[in-house]
Protein backbone atom coordinates (compact mmCIF):
# COMPACT_ATOMS: atom_id res chain seq x y z
CA UNK A 1 0.00 0.00 0.00
CA UNK A 2 1.37 3.47 -0.84
CA UNK A 3 1.97 5.86 2.05
CA UNK A 4 1.06 9.50 2.24
CA UNK A 5 3.85 11.93 3.13
CA UNK A 6 1.60 14.14 5.27
CA UNK A 7 4.36 16.43 6.52
CA UNK A 8 5.39 17.17 2.94
CA UNK A 9 1.76 17.72 1.92
CA UNK A 10 1.09 20.15 4.77
CA UNK A 11 4.24 22.10 4.00
CA UNK A 12 2.87 22.83 0.49
CA UNK A 13 -0.17 24.73 1.86
CA UNK A 14 0.76 28.17 3.24
CA UNK A 15 -2.78 28.73 4.58
CA UNK A 16 -2.36 25.91 7.10
CA UNK A 17 0.09 28.05 9.09
CA UNK A 18 -2.63 30.52 10.13
CA UNK A 19 -3.62 31.08 13.76
CA UNK A 20 -6.95 32.14 15.27
CA UNK A 21 -6.98 33.63 18.79
CA UNK A 22 -3.56 32.07 19.33
CA UNK A 23 -4.70 28.57 18.21
CA UNK A 24 -3.31 26.94 15.05
CA UNK A 25 -6.13 26.91 12.50
CA UNK A 26 -7.73 23.50 11.86
CA UNK A 27 -9.35 23.37 8.43
CA UNK A 28 -12.27 20.95 8.69
CA UNK A 29 -14.21 22.94 6.08
CA UNK A 30 -12.84 21.04 3.06
CA UNK A 31 -16.25 20.01 1.66
CA UNK A 32 -16.99 23.73 1.28
CA UNK A 33 -13.63 24.37 -0.39
CA UNK A 34 -10.05 23.24 0.23
CA UNK A 35 -6.86 25.24 0.68
CA UNK A 36 -4.37 25.53 -2.18
CA UNK A 37 -0.70 24.56 -2.37
CA UNK A 38 1.93 27.21 -3.17
CA UNK A 39 2.39 25.71 -6.65
CA UNK A 40 -1.22 26.62 -7.49
CA UNK A 41 -0.73 30.18 -6.24
CA UNK A 42 2.48 30.44 -8.27
CA UNK A 43 0.81 29.15 -11.44
CA UNK A 44 -2.00 31.70 -11.14
CA UNK A 45 0.39 34.60 -10.47
CA UNK A 46 2.70 33.48 -13.24
CA UNK A 47 -0.18 33.42 -15.71
CA UNK A 48 -1.10 37.01 -14.85
CA UNK A 49 2.51 38.20 -15.03
CA UNK A 50 3.60 36.41 -18.23
CA UNK A 51 0.62 35.21 -20.25
CA UNK A 52 -2.41 37.40 -19.55
CA UNK A 53 -4.38 37.73 -22.80
CA UNK A 54 -7.42 36.51 -24.62
CA UNK A 55 -7.16 33.36 -26.73
CA UNK A 56 -6.33 32.62 -30.38
CA UNK A 57 -4.36 35.82 -31.05
CA UNK A 58 -1.27 36.15 -33.25
CA UNK A 59 1.03 37.26 -30.43
CA UNK A 60 3.05 35.72 -27.60
CA UNK A 61 0.84 36.18 -24.52
CA UNK A 62 -2.23 34.94 -26.41
CA UNK A 63 -0.32 31.94 -27.73
CA UNK A 64 0.91 31.14 -24.22
CA UNK A 65 -2.70 31.44 -22.99
CA UNK A 66 -3.78 28.89 -25.61
CA UNK A 67 -1.06 26.51 -24.42
CA UNK A 68 -1.96 26.94 -20.76
CA UNK A 69 -5.65 26.29 -21.41
CA UNK A 70 -4.78 23.19 -23.46
CA UNK A 71 -2.60 21.97 -20.58
CA UNK A 72 -5.47 22.52 -18.14
CA UNK A 73 -7.77 20.37 -20.32
CA UNK A 74 -5.10 17.67 -20.56
CA UNK A 75 -4.61 17.69 -16.78
CA UNK A 76 -8.34 17.36 -16.06
CA UNK A 77 -8.53 14.59 -18.68
CA UNK A 78 -5.84 12.70 -16.73
CA UNK A 79 -7.76 13.24 -13.51
CA UNK A 80 -11.04 11.96 -14.97
CA UNK A 81 -9.70 9.33 -17.36
CA UNK A 82 -11.04 10.88 -20.59
CA UNK A 83 -9.87 12.86 -23.64
CA UNK A 84 -8.91 16.52 -23.34
CA UNK A 85 -11.70 17.63 -25.70
CA UNK A 86 -14.27 15.95 -23.44
CA UNK A 87 -13.44 18.41 -20.62
CA UNK A 88 -15.50 21.62 -20.43
CA UNK A 89 -14.44 24.33 -18.01
CA UNK A 90 -16.74 26.93 -16.51
CA UNK A 91 -17.18 29.13 -13.45
CA UNK A 92 -18.42 26.34 -11.16
CA UNK A 93 -20.32 23.06 -11.22
CA UNK A 94 -23.72 24.74 -10.69
CA UNK A 95 -23.43 27.01 -13.72
CA UNK A 96 -22.14 24.18 -15.93
CA UNK A 97 -24.98 21.90 -14.84
CA UNK A 98 -27.62 24.55 -15.59
CA UNK A 99 -26.05 25.02 -19.04
CA UNK A 100 -26.13 21.27 -19.65
CA UNK A 101 -29.70 20.84 -18.40
CA UNK A 102 -30.84 23.70 -20.64
CA UNK A 103 -29.22 22.04 -23.64
CA UNK A 104 -30.75 18.66 -22.74
CA UNK A 105 -34.10 20.41 -22.23
CA UNK A 106 -34.08 21.36 -25.93
CA UNK A 107 -34.46 17.64 -26.76
CA UNK A 108 -37.08 16.70 -24.16
CA UNK A 109 -40.77 16.12 -24.80
CA UNK A 110 -43.81 16.43 -22.53
CA UNK A 111 -43.89 13.54 -20.09
CA UNK A 112 -40.18 12.66 -20.41
CA UNK A 113 -38.80 11.86 -16.98
CA UNK A 114 -35.72 12.86 -15.01
CA UNK A 115 -34.57 11.06 -11.86
CA UNK A 116 -32.80 12.92 -9.03
CA UNK A 117 -32.06 11.98 -5.41
CA UNK A 118 -32.74 13.35 -1.93
CA UNK A 119 -29.11 12.85 -0.96
CA UNK A 120 -27.88 15.37 -3.50
CA UNK A 121 -26.62 18.93 -3.26
CA UNK A 122 -29.19 21.28 -4.81
CA UNK A 123 -26.81 21.95 -7.71
CA UNK A 124 -27.70 18.43 -8.86
CA UNK A 125 -31.39 19.01 -8.23
CA UNK A 126 -32.42 22.53 -9.28
CA UNK A 127 -31.01 22.33 -12.84
CA UNK A 128 -33.09 19.18 -13.42
CA UNK A 129 -36.18 20.55 -11.63
CA UNK A 130 -35.95 23.50 -14.06
CA UNK A 131 -36.89 21.05 -16.81
CA UNK A 132 -40.37 20.80 -15.29
CA UNK A 133 -40.98 24.12 -17.06
CA UNK A 134 -40.53 22.17 -20.33
CA UNK A 135 -43.03 19.49 -19.32
CA UNK A 136 -40.57 17.00 -17.84
CA UNK A 137 -41.62 14.90 -14.86
CA UNK A 138 -38.99 14.84 -12.12
CA UNK A 139 -38.85 11.85 -9.77
CA UNK A 140 -36.82 11.96 -6.57
CA UNK A 141 -35.17 8.83 -5.13
CA UNK A 142 -35.46 8.46 -1.36
CA UNK A 143 -32.80 7.47 1.17
CA UNK A 144 -32.59 5.04 4.06
CA UNK A 145 -32.64 7.60 6.86
CA UNK A 146 -30.86 5.44 9.45
CA UNK A 147 -27.54 5.46 7.56
CA UNK A 148 -28.18 8.15 4.89
CA UNK A 149 -27.58 5.80 1.96
CA UNK A 150 -29.48 5.83 -1.33
CA UNK A 151 -32.46 3.49 -1.42
CA UNK A 152 -31.36 1.41 -4.41
CA UNK A 153 -34.76 -0.30 -4.61
CA UNK A 154 -36.28 3.15 -5.03
CA UNK A 155 -33.73 3.94 -7.77
CA UNK A 156 -34.98 0.84 -9.60
CA UNK A 157 -38.61 1.88 -9.04
CA UNK A 158 -38.11 5.45 -10.24
CA UNK A 159 -36.26 4.58 -13.47
CA UNK A 160 -38.55 3.46 -16.31
CA UNK A 161 -38.82 3.58 -20.09
CA UNK A 162 -39.78 7.29 -19.98
CA UNK A 163 -36.60 8.23 -18.06
CA UNK A 164 -34.26 10.40 -20.12
CA UNK A 165 -31.74 11.54 -17.47
CA UNK A 166 -30.64 10.10 -14.14
CA UNK A 167 -28.70 12.60 -12.01
CA UNK A 168 -26.84 11.16 -9.04
CA UNK A 169 -24.11 12.31 -6.68
CA UNK A 170 -20.88 10.32 -6.45
CA UNK A 171 -20.69 11.19 -2.75
CA UNK A 172 -22.81 13.28 -0.37
CA UNK A 173 -21.27 16.62 0.62
CA UNK A 174 -23.33 16.53 3.83
CA UNK A 175 -22.94 13.03 5.29
CA UNK A 176 -20.15 11.53 3.15
CA UNK A 177 -22.05 8.55 1.68
CA UNK A 178 -20.42 7.19 -1.48
CA UNK A 179 -23.12 5.96 -3.84
CA UNK A 180 -22.97 2.92 -6.10
CA UNK A 181 -22.74 5.18 -9.12
CA UNK A 182 -21.68 2.43 -11.52
CA UNK A 183 -24.92 0.60 -10.75
CA UNK A 184 -27.01 3.76 -11.15
CA UNK A 185 -25.35 4.41 -14.53
CA UNK A 186 -26.06 0.81 -15.55
CA UNK A 187 -29.72 1.16 -14.56
CA UNK A 188 -30.00 4.46 -16.48
CA UNK A 189 -28.50 2.90 -19.59
CA UNK A 190 -30.78 -0.15 -19.34
CA UNK A 191 -33.69 2.14 -20.33
CA UNK A 192 -31.66 4.30 -22.72
CA UNK A 193 -31.37 7.27 -20.31
CA UNK A 194 -28.28 9.45 -19.84
CA UNK A 195 -26.44 9.37 -16.52
CA UNK A 196 -25.09 12.57 -14.95
CA UNK A 197 -22.74 12.25 -11.97
CA UNK A 198 -21.98 15.05 -9.52
CA UNK A 199 -18.45 14.20 -8.37
CA UNK A 200 -17.80 17.52 -6.60
CA UNK A 201 -17.60 16.04 -3.13
CA UNK A 202 -15.90 12.81 -4.18
CA UNK A 203 -13.03 14.31 -6.21
CA UNK A 204 -10.64 15.20 -3.32
CA UNK A 205 -11.05 11.74 -1.81
CA UNK A 206 -11.09 9.09 -4.51
CA UNK A 207 -10.04 8.27 -8.09
CA UNK A 208 -12.47 8.96 -10.92
CA UNK A 209 -12.59 6.88 -14.09
CA UNK A 210 -15.38 8.08 -16.35
CA UNK A 211 -14.74 5.30 -18.87
CA UNK A 212 -15.05 2.57 -16.23
CA UNK A 213 -18.19 4.25 -14.83
CA UNK A 214 -19.48 4.71 -18.37
CA UNK A 215 -21.33 7.85 -17.21
CA UNK A 216 -22.45 10.28 -19.90
CA UNK A 217 -21.55 13.40 -17.92
CA UNK A 218 -19.64 14.07 -14.72
CA UNK A 219 -19.04 17.39 -13.03
CA UNK A 220 -16.59 18.51 -10.37
CA UNK A 221 -15.11 21.69 -8.94
CA UNK A 222 -11.34 22.22 -8.69
CA UNK A 223 -11.72 24.44 -5.62
CA UNK A 224 -12.76 21.31 -3.72
CA UNK A 225 -9.58 19.48 -4.74
CA UNK A 226 -6.85 21.98 -3.90
CA UNK A 227 -7.32 24.22 -6.92
CA UNK A 228 -8.84 27.65 -7.51
CA UNK A 229 -12.52 28.50 -7.92
CA UNK A 230 -13.61 26.90 -11.18
CA UNK A 231 -15.88 24.14 -12.45
CA UNK A 232 -15.26 21.24 -14.84
CA UNK A 233 -17.65 19.05 -16.77
CA UNK A 234 -16.87 15.80 -18.55
CA UNK A 235 -19.18 14.79 -21.38
CA UNK A 236 -18.90 11.87 -23.75
CA UNK A 237 -17.69 13.24 -27.07
CA UNK A 238 -20.82 12.08 -28.90
CA UNK A 239 -23.08 14.03 -26.51
CA UNK A 240 -20.97 17.19 -26.47
CA UNK A 241 -21.02 17.10 -30.26
CA UNK A 242 -24.72 16.29 -30.74
CA UNK A 243 -26.38 18.43 -28.05
CA UNK A 244 -26.87 22.12 -28.82
CA UNK A 245 -25.50 24.39 -26.09
CA UNK A 246 -26.68 28.01 -25.96
CA UNK A 247 -23.74 29.91 -27.46
CA UNK A 248 -22.76 33.04 -29.35
CA UNK A 249 -22.43 32.83 -33.13
CA UNK A 250 -18.75 33.75 -33.61
CA UNK A 251 -17.59 31.24 -30.98
CA UNK A 252 -16.16 27.98 -32.30
CA UNK A 253 -18.52 25.05 -32.81
CA UNK A 254 -15.79 22.56 -31.99
CA UNK A 255 -15.79 20.66 -28.71
CA UNK A 256 -15.16 21.60 -25.99
CA UNK A 257 -15.15 25.29 -27.09
CA UNK A 258 -18.83 25.36 -28.02
CA UNK A 259 -19.66 24.66 -24.35
CA UNK A 260 -17.14 27.11 -22.85
CA UNK A 261 -19.30 30.21 -23.03
CA UNK A 262 -17.45 33.54 -23.03
CA UNK A 263 -13.93 34.12 -21.75
CA UNK A 264 -12.74 31.61 -19.18
CA UNK A 265 -10.96 32.29 -15.89
CA UNK A 266 -7.54 31.78 -17.48
CA UNK A 267 -5.47 32.28 -14.33
CA UNK A 268 -7.84 29.89 -12.55
CA UNK A 269 -7.32 27.26 -15.22
CA UNK A 270 -3.55 27.67 -14.92
CA UNK A 271 -4.17 26.90 -11.23
CA UNK A 272 -6.33 23.87 -12.06
CA UNK A 273 -3.48 22.31 -13.98
CA UNK A 274 -1.16 22.99 -11.03
CA UNK A 275 -3.70 21.43 -8.62
CA UNK A 276 -3.82 18.23 -10.68
CA UNK A 277 -0.01 18.24 -10.79
CA UNK A 278 0.06 18.67 -7.00
CA UNK A 279 -2.09 15.54 -6.55
CA UNK A 280 0.15 13.70 -9.04
CA UNK A 281 3.20 14.76 -7.04
CA UNK A 282 1.58 13.32 -3.89
CA UNK A 283 1.31 10.06 -5.85
CA UNK A 284 4.90 10.17 -7.09
CA UNK A 285 6.15 10.61 -3.55
CA UNK A 286 4.20 7.49 -2.59
CA UNK A 287 5.06 5.49 -5.73
CA UNK A 288 8.15 6.97 -7.43
CA UNK A 289 7.85 4.47 -10.30
CA UNK A 290 4.44 5.82 -11.46
CA UNK A 291 4.75 5.75 -15.24
CA UNK A 292 2.74 8.84 -16.15
CA UNK A 293 0.48 11.51 -14.61
CA UNK A 294 -2.65 9.31 -14.60
CA UNK A 295 -0.72 6.53 -12.82
CA UNK A 296 0.67 9.05 -10.32
CA UNK A 297 -2.85 10.38 -9.67
CA UNK A 298 -4.15 6.87 -9.00
CA UNK A 299 -1.21 6.27 -6.62
CA UNK A 300 -2.05 9.52 -4.84
CA UNK A 301 -5.66 8.51 -4.31
CA UNK A 302 -4.54 5.11 -2.96
CA UNK A 303 -2.39 6.86 -0.39
CA UNK A 304 -5.02 9.53 0.37
CA UNK A 305 -7.77 6.94 0.85
CA UNK A 306 -5.73 4.80 3.24
CA UNK A 307 -4.73 7.85 5.27
CA UNK A 308 -8.21 9.39 5.37
CA UNK A 309 -9.67 6.05 6.39
CA UNK A 310 -7.52 5.95 9.53
CA UNK A 311 -8.43 9.55 10.34
CA UNK A 312 -12.16 9.04 9.92
CA UNK A 313 -12.10 5.88 12.07
CA UNK A 314 -10.53 7.91 14.84
CA UNK A 315 -12.98 10.77 14.31
CA UNK A 316 -16.14 8.67 14.29
CA UNK A 317 -15.18 6.43 17.21
CA UNK A 318 -14.36 9.57 19.21
CA UNK A 319 -17.61 11.32 18.24
CA UNK A 320 -19.71 8.34 19.26
CA UNK A 321 -18.32 8.64 22.83
CA UNK A 322 -19.56 12.22 23.23
CA UNK A 323 -22.69 12.53 25.40
CA UNK A 324 -25.85 13.79 23.67
CA UNK A 325 -24.37 13.49 20.17
CA UNK A 326 -26.52 12.44 17.21
CA UNK A 327 -24.57 11.02 14.28
CA UNK A 328 -25.92 11.01 10.69
CA UNK A 329 -24.64 8.57 8.08
CA UNK A 330 -22.56 5.40 7.92
CA UNK A 331 -20.96 4.66 11.31
CA UNK A 332 -19.96 0.98 10.95
CA UNK A 333 -16.19 0.83 10.27
CA UNK A 334 -16.72 -2.27 8.11
CA UNK A 335 -18.59 -0.05 5.64
CA UNK A 336 -16.18 2.90 5.65
CA UNK A 337 -15.19 2.21 2.05
CA UNK A 338 -18.73 3.52 1.29
CA UNK A 339 -18.06 6.92 2.84
CA UNK A 340 -15.72 9.89 2.57
CA UNK A 341 -14.25 11.39 5.77
CA UNK A 342 -17.10 13.94 5.91
CA UNK A 343 -19.45 13.54 8.86
CA UNK A 344 -22.55 15.34 10.14
CA UNK A 345 -23.64 15.54 13.75
CA UNK A 346 -25.87 17.39 16.19
CA UNK A 347 -25.46 17.94 19.93
CA UNK A 348 -28.33 18.06 22.40
CA UNK A 349 -28.85 21.60 23.77
CA UNK A 350 -26.60 23.34 21.22
CA UNK A 351 -27.61 24.41 17.73
CA UNK A 352 -25.20 23.59 14.89
CA UNK A 353 -24.48 27.35 14.60
CA UNK A 354 -23.57 27.50 18.31
CA UNK A 355 -21.23 24.52 17.91
CA UNK A 356 -19.57 25.98 14.81
CA UNK A 357 -19.14 29.33 16.57
CA UNK A 358 -17.65 27.68 19.69
CA UNK A 359 -15.21 25.71 17.53
CA UNK A 360 -14.47 28.70 15.28
CA UNK A 361 -13.37 30.77 18.27
CA UNK A 362 -10.87 27.99 19.04
CA UNK A 363 -9.55 28.02 15.47
CA UNK A 364 -11.47 24.93 14.32
CA UNK A 365 -13.36 25.55 11.07
CA UNK A 366 -16.54 23.54 10.48
CA UNK A 367 -19.81 24.26 8.67
CA UNK A 368 -23.30 24.41 10.08
CA UNK A 369 -26.63 24.42 8.24
CA UNK A 370 -27.53 22.50 5.09
CA UNK A 371 -24.55 23.33 2.80
CA UNK A 372 -27.19 23.30 0.02
CA UNK A 373 -28.01 19.61 0.62
CA UNK A 374 -31.41 20.95 1.60
CA UNK A 375 -33.42 17.97 0.37
CA UNK A 376 -31.46 15.84 2.84
CA UNK A 377 -31.75 18.16 5.86
CA UNK A 378 -35.50 18.40 5.19
CA UNK A 379 -35.78 14.61 4.90
CA UNK A 380 -33.87 14.15 8.17
CA UNK A 381 -36.15 16.70 9.89
CA UNK A 382 -33.33 19.05 10.92
CA UNK A 383 -33.72 21.88 8.40
CA UNK A 384 -35.93 24.06 10.59
CA UNK A 385 -33.62 23.73 13.61
CA UNK A 386 -30.29 24.75 12.08
CA UNK A 387 -29.37 21.67 10.05
CA UNK A 388 -26.29 19.74 11.13
CA UNK A 389 -22.67 20.44 11.98
CA UNK A 390 -20.40 19.17 9.20
CA UNK A 391 -16.84 18.09 9.90
CA UNK A 392 -14.88 17.43 6.72
CA UNK A 393 -11.40 15.92 6.73
CA UNK A 394 -9.03 15.94 3.78
CA UNK A 395 -5.51 14.53 3.44
CA UNK A 396 -3.82 17.60 4.95
CA UNK A 397 -5.63 17.11 8.28
CA UNK A 398 -3.95 15.20 11.09
CA UNK A 399 -4.75 12.92 14.03
CA UNK A 400 -3.75 15.75 16.40
CA UNK A 401 -6.33 18.01 14.76
CA UNK A 402 -8.99 15.32 15.19
CA UNK A 403 -8.02 15.11 18.88
CA UNK A 404 -8.36 18.87 19.26
CA UNK A 405 -11.79 18.80 17.71
CA UNK A 406 -12.96 15.88 19.88
CA UNK A 407 -11.69 17.54 23.07
CA UNK A 408 -13.46 20.81 22.23
CA UNK A 409 -16.72 19.08 21.29
CA UNK A 410 -16.67 16.95 24.42
CA UNK A 411 -16.16 20.04 26.58
CA UNK A 412 -19.08 21.80 24.89
CA UNK A 413 -21.35 18.75 25.14
CA UNK A 414 -20.79 18.61 28.92
CA UNK A 415 -21.69 22.26 29.49
C1 LIG B 1 -21.74 17.72 -3.85
C2 LIG B 1 -21.72 19.12 -4.41
N1 LIG B 1 -22.27 19.34 -5.61
C3 LIG B 1 -22.28 20.55 -6.17
C4 LIG B 1 -21.75 21.63 -5.53
C5 LIG B 1 -21.79 22.96 -6.21
O1 LIG B 1 -20.52 23.22 -6.72
P1 LIG B 1 -20.13 24.66 -7.25
O2 LIG B 1 -19.89 25.52 -6.06
O3 LIG B 1 -18.88 24.41 -8.05
O4 LIG B 1 -21.23 25.16 -8.09
C6 LIG B 1 -21.17 21.47 -4.28
C7 LIG B 1 -20.64 22.63 -3.55
O5 LIG B 1 -20.59 22.64 -2.33
C8 LIG B 1 -21.14 20.17 -3.71
O6 LIG B 1 -20.59 19.95 -2.51
PDB file of C-alpha atoms and ligand atoms in Angstrom, residues 31-33 91-96 120-124 169-174 198-202 219-224 229-232 371-372 390, ligand 1:
ATOM      1  CA  UNK A  31     -16.246  20.008   1.663  1.00  0.00           C
ATOM      2  CA  UNK A  32     -16.991  23.733   1.279  1.00  0.00           C
ATOM      3  CA  UNK A  33     -13.626  24.375  -0.388  1.00  0.00           C
ATOM      4  CA  UNK A  91     -17.181  29.132 -13.453  1.00  0.00           C
ATOM      5  CA  UNK A  92     -18.416  26.339 -11.163  1.00  0.00           C
ATOM      6  CA  UNK A  93     -20.323  23.061 -11.219  1.00  0.00           C
ATOM      7  CA  UNK A  94     -23.719  24.737 -10.689  1.00  0.00           C
ATOM      8  CA  UNK A  95     -23.432  27.008 -13.718  1.00  0.00           C
ATOM      9  CA  UNK A  96     -22.136  24.184 -15.926  1.00  0.00           C
ATOM     10  CA  UNK A 120     -27.881  15.369  -3.503  1.00  0.00           C
ATOM     11  CA  UNK A 121     -26.621  18.934  -3.263  1.00  0.00           C
ATOM     12  CA  UNK A 122     -29.194  21.283  -4.811  1.00  0.00           C
ATOM     13  CA  UNK A 123     -26.812  21.952  -7.706  1.00  0.00           C
ATOM     14  CA  UNK A 124     -27.697  18.428  -8.857  1.00  0.00           C
ATOM     15  CA  UNK A 169     -24.108  12.311  -6.678  1.00  0.00           C
ATOM     16  CA  UNK A 170     -20.883  10.324  -6.452  1.00  0.00           C
ATOM     17  CA  UNK A 171     -20.695  11.186  -2.751  1.00  0.00           C
ATOM     18  CA  UNK A 172     -22.807  13.277  -0.374  1.00  0.00           C
ATOM     19  CA  UNK A 173     -21.271  16.620   0.620  1.00  0.00           C
ATOM     20  CA  UNK A 174     -23.331  16.525   3.832  1.00  0.00           C
ATOM     21  CA  UNK A 198     -21.982  15.053  -9.516  1.00  0.00           C
ATOM     22  CA  UNK A 199     -18.453  14.200  -8.368  1.00  0.00           C
ATOM     23  CA  UNK A 200     -17.803  17.522  -6.602  1.00  0.00           C
ATOM     24  CA  UNK A 201     -17.602  16.036  -3.128  1.00  0.00           C
ATOM     25  CA  UNK A 202     -15.903  12.811  -4.181  1.00  0.00           C
ATOM     26  CA  UNK A 219     -19.042  17.395 -13.033  1.00  0.00           C
ATOM     27  CA  UNK A 220     -16.586  18.507 -10.372  1.00  0.00           C
ATOM     28  CA  UNK A 221     -15.113  21.693  -8.939  1.00  0.00           C
ATOM     29  CA  UNK A 222     -11.343  22.222  -8.694  1.00  0.00           C
ATOM     30  CA  UNK A 223     -11.722  24.435  -5.617  1.00  0.00           C
ATOM     31  CA  UNK A 224     -12.763  21.307  -3.720  1.00  0.00           C
ATOM     32  CA  UNK A 229     -12.521  28.503  -7.920  1.00  0.00           C
ATOM     33  CA  UNK A 230     -13.609  26.902 -11.181  1.00  0.00           C
ATOM     34  CA  UNK A 231     -15.877  24.137 -12.448  1.00  0.00           C
ATOM     35  CA  UNK A 232     -15.258  21.240 -14.835  1.00  0.00           C
ATOM     36  CA  UNK A 371     -24.547  23.330   2.799  1.00  0.00           C
ATOM     37  CA  UNK A 372     -27.189  23.305   0.021  1.00  0.00           C
ATOM     38  CA  UNK A 390     -20.403  19.174   9.197  1.00  0.00           C
TER      39      UNK A 390
HETATM   40  C1  LIG B   1     -21.740  17.724  -3.850  1.00  0.00           C
HETATM   41  C2  LIG B   1     -21.718  19.120  -4.410  1.00  0.00           C
HETATM   42  N1  LIG B   1     -22.270  19.335  -5.609  1.00  0.00           N
HETATM   43  C3  LIG B   1     -22.285  20.546  -6.173  1.00  0.00           C
HETATM   44  C4  LIG B   1     -21.748  21.630  -5.531  1.00  0.00           C
HETATM   45  C5  LIG B   1     -21.786  22.961  -6.213  1.00  0.00           C
HETATM   46  O1  LIG B   1     -20.522  23.222  -6.718  1.00  0.00           O
HETATM   47  P1  LIG B   1     -20.126  24.663  -7.255  1.00  0.00           P
HETATM   48  O2  LIG B   1     -19.891  25.518  -6.062  1.00  0.00           O
HETATM   49  O3  LIG B   1     -18.878  24.409  -8.054  1.00  0.00           O
HETATM   50  O4  LIG B   1     -21.231  25.158  -8.093  1.00  0.00           O
HETATM   51  C6  LIG B   1     -21.173  21.468  -4.278  1.00  0.00           C
HETATM   52  C7  LIG B   1     -20.635  22.634  -3.547  1.00  0.00           C
HETATM   53  O5  LIG B   1     -20.594  22.637  -2.333  1.00  0.00           O
HETATM   54  C8  LIG B   1     -21.143  20.174  -3.712  1.00  0.00           C
HETATM   55  O6  LIG B   1     -20.589  19.949  -2.510  1.00  0.00           O
END
